[in-house]
Amino acid sequence: METIKISTAQNIDIEYEVAGLGERVLARLIDLAGFLVLYIISIILFGVAAFTHSSVGFYVIMIGFLVVFIFYDLVCELTMNGQSVGKKIMKIRVISLTGSQPTLSQYLLRWLFRIIDFSIVFGFGVVAVLAVAFTEKHQRIGDMIAKTIVIKTKPRTAIGNIAFSAILPEDYQPVFPEAIHLNDAQAALVQEVLMGFYKTGHADLIYSMAEKTKVHIAATMPQGMNELQFLETVLKDYNHLTSAVDK
């Protein structure tokens, strides 16, 4: 298992598992399979346009297919949190080397350098495959230029091994039932932030994470509870709620 450790601005180290070549290739093949289906549909529509002698319809279909093919990856990554359909199925996504979501300019650079990574001139993706296979962080040319990396969305730390997943009383009542709106990756990130705080004492990220978590799950922090207690409680509630669902 290859990982990359990224230091946040608050000097908290967060570790991500890097997506391998096989997962990235399979994600691409899934996307191409979607295009194949779209191509077959386009051919059928071309036939209909030819049968009805509709030259306008022919060009509309052709241009529409090309637009989808060219802009698919860019639009998907911008609107699907760094994922295409193939990446989502393979549970991988694009992030910035800072650990944050890539900016618009980073997404654009990744997309523009597809010309080198996947064009016919450069061997239908041979450059991308070689780059991902042999670079230290498994980056294609576009990733190197844009300073992005593709990671696995499955959390590095198994949710069952997360602190605060200790056995809770059977009559435990969650303080924040809204914690169920977190997913495993988000819960693991909360855990990483808490563990980083316990090691370093840097509280800035605790405040930031608490604020983002409150907004995400639409929870209100009770009077007298601080941000650290809030995150610890949310994590306990999440573990309790998800274990109840699994039973």
Tab-separated table of C-alpha atoms in Angstrom:
chain	number	residue	atom	x	y	z
A	1	MET	CA	0.000	0.000	0.000
A	2	GLU	CA	1.598	3.266	-1.127
A	3	THR	CA	0.698	6.422	0.752
A	4	ILE	CA	1.492	10.094	0.609
A	5	LYS	CA	1.740	12.274	3.693
A	6	ILE	CA	0.602	15.865	3.246
A	7	SER	CA	1.240	18.575	5.823
A	8	THR	CA	-1.551	21.093	6.209
A	9	ALA	CA	-1.011	24.787	6.856
A	10	GLN	CA	-1.486	24.001	10.568
A	11	ASN	CA	1.386	21.452	10.496
A	12	ILE	CA	-0.978	18.498	10.814
A	13	ASP	CA	0.140	15.479	8.776
A	14	ILE	CA	-2.677	13.686	6.969
A	15	GLU	CA	-1.910	10.463	5.122
A	16	TYR	CA	-3.645	9.411	1.916
A	17	GLU	CA	-3.460	6.107	0.063
A	18	VAL	CA	-2.369	6.760	-3.523
A	19	ALA	CA	-4.428	5.277	-6.352
A	20	GLY	CA	-2.476	2.679	-8.290
A	21	LEU	CA	-2.035	2.297	-12.037
A	22	GLY	CA	-4.571	-0.535	-12.245
A	23	GLU	CA	-7.320	1.465	-10.569
A	24	ARG	CA	-6.699	4.482	-12.775
A	25	VAL	CA	-6.661	2.386	-15.949
A	26	LEU	CA	-9.901	0.631	-14.963
A	27	ALA	CA	-11.532	3.977	-14.177
A	28	ARG	CA	-10.539	5.222	-17.638
A	29	LEU	CA	-11.841	2.062	-19.316
A	30	ILE	CA	-15.187	2.493	-17.544
A	31	ASP	CA	-15.415	6.060	-18.840
A	32	LEU	CA	-14.486	4.910	-22.350
A	33	ALA	CA	-17.159	2.214	-22.171
A	34	GLY	CA	-19.658	4.991	-21.513
A	35	PHE	CA	-18.396	6.830	-24.580
A	36	LEU	CA	-18.728	3.644	-26.628
A	37	VAL	CA	-22.402	3.422	-25.674
A	38	LEU	CA	-22.826	7.108	-26.521
A	39	TYR	CA	-21.043	6.530	-29.853
A	40	ILE	CA	-23.391	3.670	-30.763
A	41	ILE	CA	-26.373	5.861	-29.909
A	42	SER	CA	-24.883	8.636	-32.058
A	43	ILE	CA	-24.452	6.238	-35.010
A	44	ILE	CA	-28.120	5.259	-34.722
A	45	LEU	CA	-29.118	8.921	-34.627
A	46	PHE	CA	-26.849	9.611	-37.624
A	47	GLY	CA	-28.788	6.959	-39.516
A	48	VAL	CA	-32.077	8.554	-38.559
A	49	ALA	CA	-30.782	11.971	-39.646
A	50	ALA	CA	-29.605	10.540	-42.982
A	51	PHE	CA	-32.911	8.738	-43.528
A	52	THR	CA	-34.846	11.954	-42.934
A	53	HIS	CA	-32.326	13.950	-44.981
A	54	SER	CA	-31.706	16.222	-41.992
A	55	SER	CA	-28.193	17.627	-42.474
A	56	VAL	CA	-28.713	19.980	-39.517
A	57	GLY	CA	-29.531	17.037	-37.260
A	58	PHE	CA	-26.400	15.222	-38.471
A	59	TYR	CA	-24.110	18.110	-37.551
A	60	VAL	CA	-25.835	18.733	-34.222
A	61	ILE	CA	-25.315	15.092	-33.227
A	62	MET	CA	-21.693	15.087	-34.368
A	63	ILE	CA	-20.834	18.342	-32.585
A	64	GLY	CA	-22.705	17.238	-29.466
A	65	PHE	CA	-20.729	13.991	-29.272
A	66	LEU	CA	-17.403	15.810	-29.732
A	67	VAL	CA	-18.258	18.390	-27.068
A	68	VAL	CA	-19.136	15.670	-24.547
A	69	PHE	CA	-15.976	13.698	-25.394
A	70	ILE	CA	-13.673	16.728	-25.118
A	71	PHE	CA	-15.079	18.330	-21.974
A	72	TYR	CA	-16.274	15.225	-20.107
A	73	ASP	CA	-13.340	14.900	-17.712
A	74	LEU	CA	-13.135	18.605	-16.914
A	75	VAL	CA	-16.855	19.001	-16.230
A	76	CYS	CA	-17.055	15.796	-14.186
A	77	GLU	CA	-14.088	16.651	-11.980
A	78	LEU	CA	-15.396	20.177	-11.409
A	79	THR	CA	-18.896	19.024	-10.487
A	80	MET	CA	-18.200	15.628	-8.867
A	81	ASN	CA	-15.499	16.520	-6.342
A	82	GLY	CA	-12.546	15.425	-8.475
A	83	GLN	CA	-14.167	12.315	-9.918
A	84	SER	CA	-15.469	11.064	-13.237
A	85	VAL	CA	-18.006	8.229	-13.370
A	86	GLY	CA	-15.144	5.740	-13.703
A	87	LYS	CA	-13.234	7.244	-10.781
A	88	LYS	CA	-16.362	7.194	-8.634
A	89	ILE	CA	-16.930	3.497	-9.357
A	90	MET	CA	-13.268	2.735	-8.608
A	91	LYS	CA	-13.410	4.898	-5.445
A	92	ILE	CA	-10.588	7.236	-6.404
A	93	ARG	CA	-10.484	11.011	-6.846
A	94	VAL	CA	-8.232	13.949	-7.636
A	95	ILE	CA	-6.912	16.207	-4.864
A	96	SER	CA	-4.320	18.961	-4.701
A	97	LEU	CA	-0.853	18.149	-3.356
A	98	THR	CA	-1.781	20.410	-0.430
A	99	GLY	CA	-4.531	17.952	0.493
A	100	SER	CA	-7.316	20.330	-0.465
A	101	GLN	CA	-9.769	20.247	-3.346
A	102	PRO	CA	-8.036	21.415	-6.548
A	103	THR	CA	-8.687	24.920	-7.783
A	104	LEU	CA	-10.265	25.697	-11.151
A	105	SER	CA	-6.827	26.443	-12.608
A	106	GLN	CA	-5.503	23.067	-11.426
A	107	TYR	CA	-8.426	21.226	-13.003
A	108	LEU	CA	-7.866	23.190	-16.227
A	109	LEU	CA	-4.159	22.311	-16.309
A	110	ARG	CA	-4.899	18.593	-15.773
A	111	TRP	CA	-7.436	18.755	-18.587
A	112	LEU	CA	-5.218	20.695	-21.017
A	113	PHE	CA	-2.294	18.318	-20.593
A	114	ARG	CA	-4.486	15.398	-21.579
A	115	ILE	CA	-3.290	16.391	-25.060
A	116	ILE	CA	0.108	14.937	-24.147
A	117	ASP	CA	-1.063	12.203	-21.796
A	118	PHE	CA	-3.751	10.652	-24.013
A	119	SER	CA	-3.472	11.964	-27.579
A	120	ILE	CA	-3.085	9.793	-30.673
A	121	VAL	CA	0.284	11.429	-31.416
A	122	PHE	CA	1.684	10.235	-28.075
A	123	GLY	CA	0.380	6.697	-28.282
A	124	PHE	CA	-3.195	6.689	-26.988
A	125	GLY	CA	-2.249	7.125	-23.311
A	126	VAL	CA	1.147	5.395	-23.294
A	127	VAL	CA	2.730	8.543	-21.860
A	128	ALA	CA	0.165	8.671	-19.053
A	129	VAL	CA	0.585	4.969	-18.244
A	130	LEU	CA	4.382	5.225	-18.114
A	131	ALA	CA	4.270	8.376	-16.000
A	132	VAL	CA	1.809	6.898	-13.484
A	133	ALA	CA	3.760	3.620	-13.343
A	134	PHE	CA	7.192	5.104	-12.749
A	135	THR	CA	6.791	8.430	-10.951
A	136	GLU	CA	7.112	8.498	-7.170
A	137	LYS	CA	3.583	9.835	-6.585
A	138	HIS	CA	2.001	7.992	-9.529
A	139	GLN	CA	1.229	11.201	-11.404
A	140	ARG	CA	0.636	11.631	-15.106
A	141	ILE	CA	2.079	14.712	-16.846
A	142	GLY	CA	-1.083	16.708	-16.197
A	143	ASP	CA	-0.897	15.900	-12.476
A	144	MET	CA	2.727	17.004	-12.250
A	145	ILE	CA	2.037	20.311	-13.976
A	146	ALA	CA	-1.168	20.972	-12.011
A	147	LYS	CA	0.328	19.729	-8.713
A	148	THR	CA	-2.451	17.219	-8.162
A	149	ILE	CA	-2.560	13.558	-7.208
A	150	VAL	CA	-5.151	10.783	-7.445
A	151	ILE	CA	-5.976	9.090	-4.138
A	152	LYS	CA	-8.292	6.344	-2.931
A	153	THR	CA	-11.468	7.628	-1.323
A	154	LYS	CA	-11.597	4.666	1.056
A	155	PRO	CA	-10.127	6.006	4.304
A	156	ARG	CA	-6.595	4.900	5.153
A	157	THR	CA	-7.702	4.214	8.714
A	158	ALA	CA	-10.418	1.584	8.920
A	159	ILE	CA	-13.457	3.092	10.594
A	160	GLY	CA	-13.578	0.178	13.027
A	161	ASN	CA	-10.079	1.060	14.247
A	162	ILE	CA	-10.803	4.724	14.806
A	163	ALA	CA	-10.383	6.068	18.315
A	164	PHE	CA	-13.659	6.710	20.113
A	165	SER	CA	-15.041	3.536	18.533
A	166	ALA	CA	-14.583	1.922	21.901
A	167	ILE	CA	-17.606	-0.009	23.073
A	168	LEU	CA	-20.280	2.425	24.153
A	169	PRO	CA	-23.094	1.615	26.587
A	170	GLU	CA	-26.054	-0.086	24.943
A	171	ASP	CA	-28.278	2.740	26.102
A	172	TYR	CA	-25.933	5.367	24.646
A	173	GLN	CA	-27.921	8.247	23.197
A	174	PRO	CA	-26.229	10.223	20.391
A	175	VAL	CA	-25.892	13.917	21.095
A	176	PHE	CA	-25.771	14.692	17.381
A	177	PRO	CA	-27.950	12.300	15.340
A	178	GLU	CA	-26.978	14.476	12.367
A	179	ALA	CA	-23.565	12.755	12.483
A	180	ILE	CA	-25.086	10.034	10.299
A	181	HIS	CA	-24.663	12.460	7.390
A	182	LEU	CA	-20.891	11.954	7.516
A	183	ASN	CA	-19.312	9.263	5.373
A	184	ASP	CA	-16.391	7.012	6.325
A	185	ALA	CA	-13.806	9.240	4.654
A	186	GLN	CA	-15.065	12.352	6.438
A	187	ALA	CA	-15.151	10.569	9.794
A	188	ALA	CA	-11.596	9.346	9.203
A	189	LEU	CA	-10.504	12.915	8.447
A	190	VAL	CA	-12.031	14.131	11.718
A	191	GLN	CA	-10.068	11.363	13.426
A	192	GLU	CA	-6.842	12.452	11.723
A	193	VAL	CA	-7.372	16.042	12.852
A	194	LEU	CA	-8.025	14.967	16.442
A	195	MET	CA	-4.964	12.708	16.534
A	196	GLY	CA	-2.861	15.509	15.069
A	197	PHE	CA	-4.056	17.843	17.807
A	198	TYR	CA	-3.245	15.328	20.537
A	199	LYS	CA	0.306	14.994	19.154
A	200	THR	CA	1.101	18.640	18.440
A	201	GLY	CA	-1.314	20.751	20.455
A	202	HIS	CA	-2.089	22.901	17.399
A	203	ALA	CA	-5.718	23.928	17.812
A	204	ASP	CA	-6.276	25.948	14.629
A	205	LEU	CA	-7.350	22.936	12.579
A	206	ILE	CA	-9.702	21.823	15.369
A	207	TYR	CA	-11.599	25.108	15.081
A	208	SER	CA	-11.666	24.899	11.284
A	209	MET	CA	-12.786	21.263	11.237
A	210	ALA	CA	-15.462	21.900	13.871
A	211	GLU	CA	-16.896	24.770	11.861
A	212	LYS	CA	-16.953	22.780	8.616
A	213	THR	CA	-18.498	19.777	10.373
A	214	LYS	CA	-21.237	21.896	11.953
A	215	VAL	CA	-22.149	23.295	8.552
A	216	HIS	CA	-21.965	19.930	6.783
A	217	ILE	CA	-24.209	18.036	9.199
A	218	ALA	CA	-26.322	21.097	10.098
A	219	ALA	CA	-25.684	20.707	13.831
A	220	THR	CA	-25.696	23.292	16.611
A	221	MET	CA	-23.050	23.072	19.317
A	222	PRO	CA	-24.645	23.179	22.793
A	223	GLN	CA	-23.696	25.942	25.187
A	224	GLY	CA	-20.702	24.953	27.293
A	225	MET	CA	-19.287	22.524	24.702
A	226	ASN	CA	-16.031	23.503	23.017
A	227	GLU	CA	-14.861	22.596	19.503
A	228	LEU	CA	-12.678	19.707	20.657
A	229	GLN	CA	-15.518	18.147	22.635
A	230	PHE	CA	-17.827	18.699	19.683
A	231	LEU	CA	-15.602	16.745	17.275
A	232	GLU	CA	-15.027	13.939	19.783
A	233	THR	CA	-18.758	13.650	20.393
A	234	VAL	CA	-19.628	13.728	16.707
A	235	LEU	CA	-17.159	10.903	16.075
A	236	LYS	CA	-18.609	8.807	18.907
A	237	ASP	CA	-22.121	9.473	17.614
A	238	TYR	CA	-21.101	8.536	14.073
A	239	ASN	CA	-19.579	5.227	15.221
A	240	HIS	CA	-22.676	4.440	17.317
A	241	LEU	CA	-25.137	5.342	14.550
A	242	THR	CA	-23.311	3.472	11.792
A	243	SER	CA	-22.796	0.377	13.949
A	244	ALA	CA	-26.547	0.372	14.633
A	245	VAL	CA	-27.245	0.529	10.894
A	246	ASP	CA	-24.887	-2.377	10.200
A	247	LYS	CA	-26.631	-4.671	12.694
